[in-house]
Coordinates of C-alpha atoms in Angstrom, one line a residue:
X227 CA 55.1 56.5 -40.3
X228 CA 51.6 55.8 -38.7
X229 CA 50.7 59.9 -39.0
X230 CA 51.5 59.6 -42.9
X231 CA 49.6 56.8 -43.7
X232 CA 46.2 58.5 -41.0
X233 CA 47.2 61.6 -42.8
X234 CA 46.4 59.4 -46.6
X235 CA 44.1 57.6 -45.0
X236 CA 41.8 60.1 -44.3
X237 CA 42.2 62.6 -46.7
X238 CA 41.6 60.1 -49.2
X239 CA 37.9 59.0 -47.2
X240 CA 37.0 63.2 -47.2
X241 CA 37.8 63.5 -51.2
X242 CA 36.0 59.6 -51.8
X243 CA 32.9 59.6 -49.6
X244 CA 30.7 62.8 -50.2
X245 CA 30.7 61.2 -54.1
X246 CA 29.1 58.3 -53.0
X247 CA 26.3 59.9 -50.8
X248 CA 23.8 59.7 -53.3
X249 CA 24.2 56.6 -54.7
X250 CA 22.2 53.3 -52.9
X251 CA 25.3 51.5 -52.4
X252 CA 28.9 52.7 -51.4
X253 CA 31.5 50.8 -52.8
X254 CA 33.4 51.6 -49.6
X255 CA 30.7 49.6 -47.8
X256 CA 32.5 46.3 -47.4
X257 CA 35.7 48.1 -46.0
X258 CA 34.1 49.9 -43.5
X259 CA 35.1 47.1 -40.9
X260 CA 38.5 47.9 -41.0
X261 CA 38.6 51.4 -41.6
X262 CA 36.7 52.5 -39.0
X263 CA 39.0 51.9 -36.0
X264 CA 41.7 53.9 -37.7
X265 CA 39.4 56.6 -38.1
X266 CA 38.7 56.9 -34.8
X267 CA 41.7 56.7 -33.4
X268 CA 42.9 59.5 -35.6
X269 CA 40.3 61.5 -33.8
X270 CA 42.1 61.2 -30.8
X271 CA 45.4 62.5 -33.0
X272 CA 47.3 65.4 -31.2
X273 CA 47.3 66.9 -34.6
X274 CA 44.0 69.2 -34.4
X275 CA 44.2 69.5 -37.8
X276 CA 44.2 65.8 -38.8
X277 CA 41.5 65.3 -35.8
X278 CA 39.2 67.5 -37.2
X279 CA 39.4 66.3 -40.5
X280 CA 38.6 62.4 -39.2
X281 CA 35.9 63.9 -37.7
X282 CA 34.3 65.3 -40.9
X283 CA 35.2 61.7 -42.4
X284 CA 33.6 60.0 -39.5
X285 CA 30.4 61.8 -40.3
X286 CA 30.4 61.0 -43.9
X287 CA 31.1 57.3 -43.0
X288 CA 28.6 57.0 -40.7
X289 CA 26.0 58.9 -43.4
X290 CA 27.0 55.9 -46.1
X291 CA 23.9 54.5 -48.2
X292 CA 22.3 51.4 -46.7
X293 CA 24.8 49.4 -46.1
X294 CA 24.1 45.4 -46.9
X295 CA 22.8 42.8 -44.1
X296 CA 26.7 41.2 -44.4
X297 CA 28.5 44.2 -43.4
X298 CA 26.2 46.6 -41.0
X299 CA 26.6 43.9 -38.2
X300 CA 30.1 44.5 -38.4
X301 CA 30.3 47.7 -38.7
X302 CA 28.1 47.7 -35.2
X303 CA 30.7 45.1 -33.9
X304 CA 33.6 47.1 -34.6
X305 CA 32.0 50.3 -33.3
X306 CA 30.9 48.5 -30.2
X307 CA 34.7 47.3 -29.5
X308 CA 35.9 51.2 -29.6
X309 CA 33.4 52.0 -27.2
X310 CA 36.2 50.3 -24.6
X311 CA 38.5 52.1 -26.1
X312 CA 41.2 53.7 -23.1
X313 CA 40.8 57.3 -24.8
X314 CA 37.9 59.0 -24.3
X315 CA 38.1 61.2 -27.4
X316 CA 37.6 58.1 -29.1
X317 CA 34.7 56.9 -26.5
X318 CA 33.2 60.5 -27.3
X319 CA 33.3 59.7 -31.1
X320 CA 32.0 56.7 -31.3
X321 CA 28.6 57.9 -30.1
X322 CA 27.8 60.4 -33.0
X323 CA 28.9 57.5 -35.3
X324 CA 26.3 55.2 -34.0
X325 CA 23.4 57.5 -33.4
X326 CA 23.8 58.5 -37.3
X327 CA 24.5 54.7 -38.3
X328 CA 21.5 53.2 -36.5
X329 CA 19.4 56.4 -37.7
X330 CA 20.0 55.5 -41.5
X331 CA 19.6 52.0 -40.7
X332 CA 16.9 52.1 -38.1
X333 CA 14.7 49.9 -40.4
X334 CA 17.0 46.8 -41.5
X335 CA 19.1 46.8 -38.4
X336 CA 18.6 43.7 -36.1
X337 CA 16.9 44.1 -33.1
X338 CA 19.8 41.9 -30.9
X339 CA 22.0 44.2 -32.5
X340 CA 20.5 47.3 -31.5
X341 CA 20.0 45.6 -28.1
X342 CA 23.9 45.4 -27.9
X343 CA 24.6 49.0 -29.2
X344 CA 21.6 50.3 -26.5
X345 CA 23.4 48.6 -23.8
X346 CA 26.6 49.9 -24.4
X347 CA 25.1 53.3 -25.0
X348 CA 23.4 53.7 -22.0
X349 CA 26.7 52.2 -19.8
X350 CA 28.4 55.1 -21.3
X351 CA 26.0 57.8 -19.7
X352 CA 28.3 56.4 -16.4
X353 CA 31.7 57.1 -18.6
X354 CA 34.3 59.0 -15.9
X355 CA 34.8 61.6 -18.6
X356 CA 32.1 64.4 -18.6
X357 CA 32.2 65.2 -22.6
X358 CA 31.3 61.1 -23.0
X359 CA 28.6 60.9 -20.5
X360 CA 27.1 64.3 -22.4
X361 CA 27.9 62.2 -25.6
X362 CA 25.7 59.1 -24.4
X363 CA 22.7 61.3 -23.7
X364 CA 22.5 62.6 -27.2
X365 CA 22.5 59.2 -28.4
X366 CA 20.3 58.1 -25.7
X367 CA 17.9 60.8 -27.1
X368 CA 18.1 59.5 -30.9
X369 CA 17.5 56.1 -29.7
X370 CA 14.4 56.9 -28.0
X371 CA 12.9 58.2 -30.8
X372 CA 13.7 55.5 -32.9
X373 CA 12.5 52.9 -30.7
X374 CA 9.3 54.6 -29.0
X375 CA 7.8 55.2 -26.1
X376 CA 8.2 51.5 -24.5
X377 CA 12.1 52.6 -24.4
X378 CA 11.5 55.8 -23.0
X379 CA 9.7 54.4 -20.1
X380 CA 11.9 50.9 -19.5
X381 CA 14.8 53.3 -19.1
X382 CA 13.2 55.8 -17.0
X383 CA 13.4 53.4 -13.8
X384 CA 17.2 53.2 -14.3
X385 CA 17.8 56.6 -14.2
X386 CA 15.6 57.8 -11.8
X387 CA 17.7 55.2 -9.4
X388 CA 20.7 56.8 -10.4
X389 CA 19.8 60.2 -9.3
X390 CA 18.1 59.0 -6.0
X391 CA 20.0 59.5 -2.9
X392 CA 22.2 62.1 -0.7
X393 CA 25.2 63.3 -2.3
X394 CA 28.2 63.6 -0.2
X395 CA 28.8 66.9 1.5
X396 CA 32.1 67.0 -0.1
X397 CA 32.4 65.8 -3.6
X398 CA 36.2 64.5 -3.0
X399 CA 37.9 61.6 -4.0
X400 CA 37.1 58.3 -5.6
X401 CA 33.9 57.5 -3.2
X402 CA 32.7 61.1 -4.1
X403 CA 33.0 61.4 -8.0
X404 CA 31.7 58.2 -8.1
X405 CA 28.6 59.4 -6.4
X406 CA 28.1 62.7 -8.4
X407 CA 29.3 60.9 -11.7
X408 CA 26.6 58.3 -11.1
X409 CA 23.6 61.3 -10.1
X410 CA 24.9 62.9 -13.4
X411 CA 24.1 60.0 -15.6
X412 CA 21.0 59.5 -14.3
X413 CA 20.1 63.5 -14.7
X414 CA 21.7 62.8 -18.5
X415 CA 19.3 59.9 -18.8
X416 CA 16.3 61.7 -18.2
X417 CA 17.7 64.6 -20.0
X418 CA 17.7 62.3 -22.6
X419 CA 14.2 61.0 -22.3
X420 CA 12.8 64.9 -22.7
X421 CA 15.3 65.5 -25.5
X422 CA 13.4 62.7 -27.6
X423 CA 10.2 64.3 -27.4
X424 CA 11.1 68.4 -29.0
X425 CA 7.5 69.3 -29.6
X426 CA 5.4 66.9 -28.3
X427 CA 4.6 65.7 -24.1
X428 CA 3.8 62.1 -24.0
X429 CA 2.0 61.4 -21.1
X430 CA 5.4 60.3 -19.1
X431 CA 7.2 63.7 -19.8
X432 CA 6.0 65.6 -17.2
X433 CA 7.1 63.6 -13.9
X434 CA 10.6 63.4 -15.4
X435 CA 10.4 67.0 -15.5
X436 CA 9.4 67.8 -12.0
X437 CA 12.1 65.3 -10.9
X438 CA 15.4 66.8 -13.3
X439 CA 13.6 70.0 -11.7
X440 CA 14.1 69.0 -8.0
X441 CA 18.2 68.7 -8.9
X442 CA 18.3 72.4 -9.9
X443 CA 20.3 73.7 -6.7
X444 CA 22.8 70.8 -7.0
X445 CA 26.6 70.9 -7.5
X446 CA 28.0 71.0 -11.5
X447 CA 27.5 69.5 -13.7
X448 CA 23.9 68.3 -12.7
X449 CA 23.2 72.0 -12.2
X450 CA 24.4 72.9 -16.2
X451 CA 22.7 70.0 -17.4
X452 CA 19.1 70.7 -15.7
X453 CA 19.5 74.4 -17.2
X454 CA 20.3 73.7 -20.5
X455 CA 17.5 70.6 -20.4
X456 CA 14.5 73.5 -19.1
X457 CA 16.3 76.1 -21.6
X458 CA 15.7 73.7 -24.7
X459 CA 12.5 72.3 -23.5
X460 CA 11.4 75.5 -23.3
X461 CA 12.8 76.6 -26.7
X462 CA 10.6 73.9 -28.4
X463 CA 7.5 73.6 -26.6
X464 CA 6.4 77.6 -26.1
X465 CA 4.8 78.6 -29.3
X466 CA 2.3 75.5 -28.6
X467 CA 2.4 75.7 -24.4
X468 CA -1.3 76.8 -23.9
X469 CA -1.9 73.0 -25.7
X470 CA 1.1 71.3 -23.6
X471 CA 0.1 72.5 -19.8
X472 CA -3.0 70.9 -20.3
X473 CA -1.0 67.6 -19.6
X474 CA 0.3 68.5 -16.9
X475 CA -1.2 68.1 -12.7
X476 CA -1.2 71.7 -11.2
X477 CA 1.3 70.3 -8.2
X478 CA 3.7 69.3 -11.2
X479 CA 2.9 73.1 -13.2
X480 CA 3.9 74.9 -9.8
X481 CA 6.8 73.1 -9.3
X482 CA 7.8 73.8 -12.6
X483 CA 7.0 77.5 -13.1
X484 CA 9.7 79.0 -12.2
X485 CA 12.1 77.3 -14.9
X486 CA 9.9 76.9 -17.2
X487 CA 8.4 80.8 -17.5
X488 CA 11.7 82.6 -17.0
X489 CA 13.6 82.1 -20.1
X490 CA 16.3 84.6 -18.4
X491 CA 17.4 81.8 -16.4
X492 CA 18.6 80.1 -18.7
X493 CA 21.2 83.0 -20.0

């Protein structure tokens, strides 16, 4: 049945692919197109066992040398078409797959492509499942720093519309997770933006911090998210933070202080 045949499929792709990792070309390369979508959906197999294993395999595939100007844009094409997929483990997978993909490929990929996958990426950040919209930002974050700084501040208008406005009182049916969902994404999206910088502060870092800052006191998930955002920003920035304050306004180092000198908050 369709569980024997995932079950071959991808135990064959987890003995297969770690041999080809150091070579220039994979053999697999021009069969990536149509192995991928079973792939994924095996992610989303009830079997844990077989799940985890497509996983592993997804990462390999996604790690596979250069793959030729033929068959990357469909690769992209046929990752872009799970991204609609009606199960969000397989939404949630996708993302990893990409971010690694356009990584490796970040130099021969073509810019309407990554256009598309960008596009599709950042949509997710809205995804009505929390694990995909935490999914998007990571690969939000990986496309910043491949594409610079002009991303970064392009995308920093969108989010910072997504988080602006009241939040219901009561965060209750459709009207009101569509409301927190959407302040979420745009917390994630700016999450994102920090996330792409670990130990430097380009000069647009710090007024995205005093805003994710000003959402501190708001309902979860925003709450969790802002935490963990401070928590690793202060991770990576402390040994060097006598350099970094200096690029910040006093008005935006007071607002800051108390997240950003009280590591214990963050346990």
């Amino acid at each position: 049945g369709t569980l024997g045949r995932r079950y071959v499929l991808v135990s064959w792709l987890v003995s297969v692919c770690p041999v080809y990792e150091h070579m220039y070309q994979s053999p697999l390369a021009p069969h990536l197109p149509a192995l991928l979508p079973q792939l994924l959906m095996t992610i989303a197999d009830k079997d844990r066992s077989l799940s985890k294993q497509a996983k592993t395999c997804t990462e390999y595939v996604a790690n596979t040398p250069m793959l030729s100007s033929a068959v990357l844009p469909q690769v992209l094409s046929t990752a872009e078409a799970m991204i609609v997929s009606t199960s969000w483990h397989v939404r949630a997978a996708v993302l990893p797959f990409l971010q690694t993909l356009l990584f490796r490929h970040q130099f021969v990929v073509h810019k309407e492509d990554m256009r598309k996958v960008r596009e599709l990426v950042v949509q997710l950040l809205c995804d009505s499942q929390v694990e995909v919209r935490e999914m998007a930002s990571s690969a939000v974050s990986v496309l910043v720093r491949i594409s610079g700084d002009e991303l970064a501040l392009s995308l920093q208008g969108l989010f910072r519309g997504w988080c602006a406005g009241p939040l219901p009182k009561q965060i209750k049916g459709a009207d009101g997770m569509a409301a927190m969902n959407l302040r979420h994404a745009g917390v994630l999206g700016l999450a994102a933006l920090i996330g792409s910088h670990p130990y430097d502060v380009p000069e647009w870092m710090p007024s995205i911090l005093v805003k994710l800052a000003s959402h501190i006191n708001e309902p979860m998930p925003v709450k969790q998210t802002v935490k963990n955002t401070f928590g690793e920003f202060w991770r990576t920035h402390q040994d060097a933070w006598t350099q970094h304050k200096d690029k910040f306004a006093e008005d935006e180092l007071t607002a800051l202080t108390d997240l950003l000198v009280s590591p214990t908050y963050f346990s």
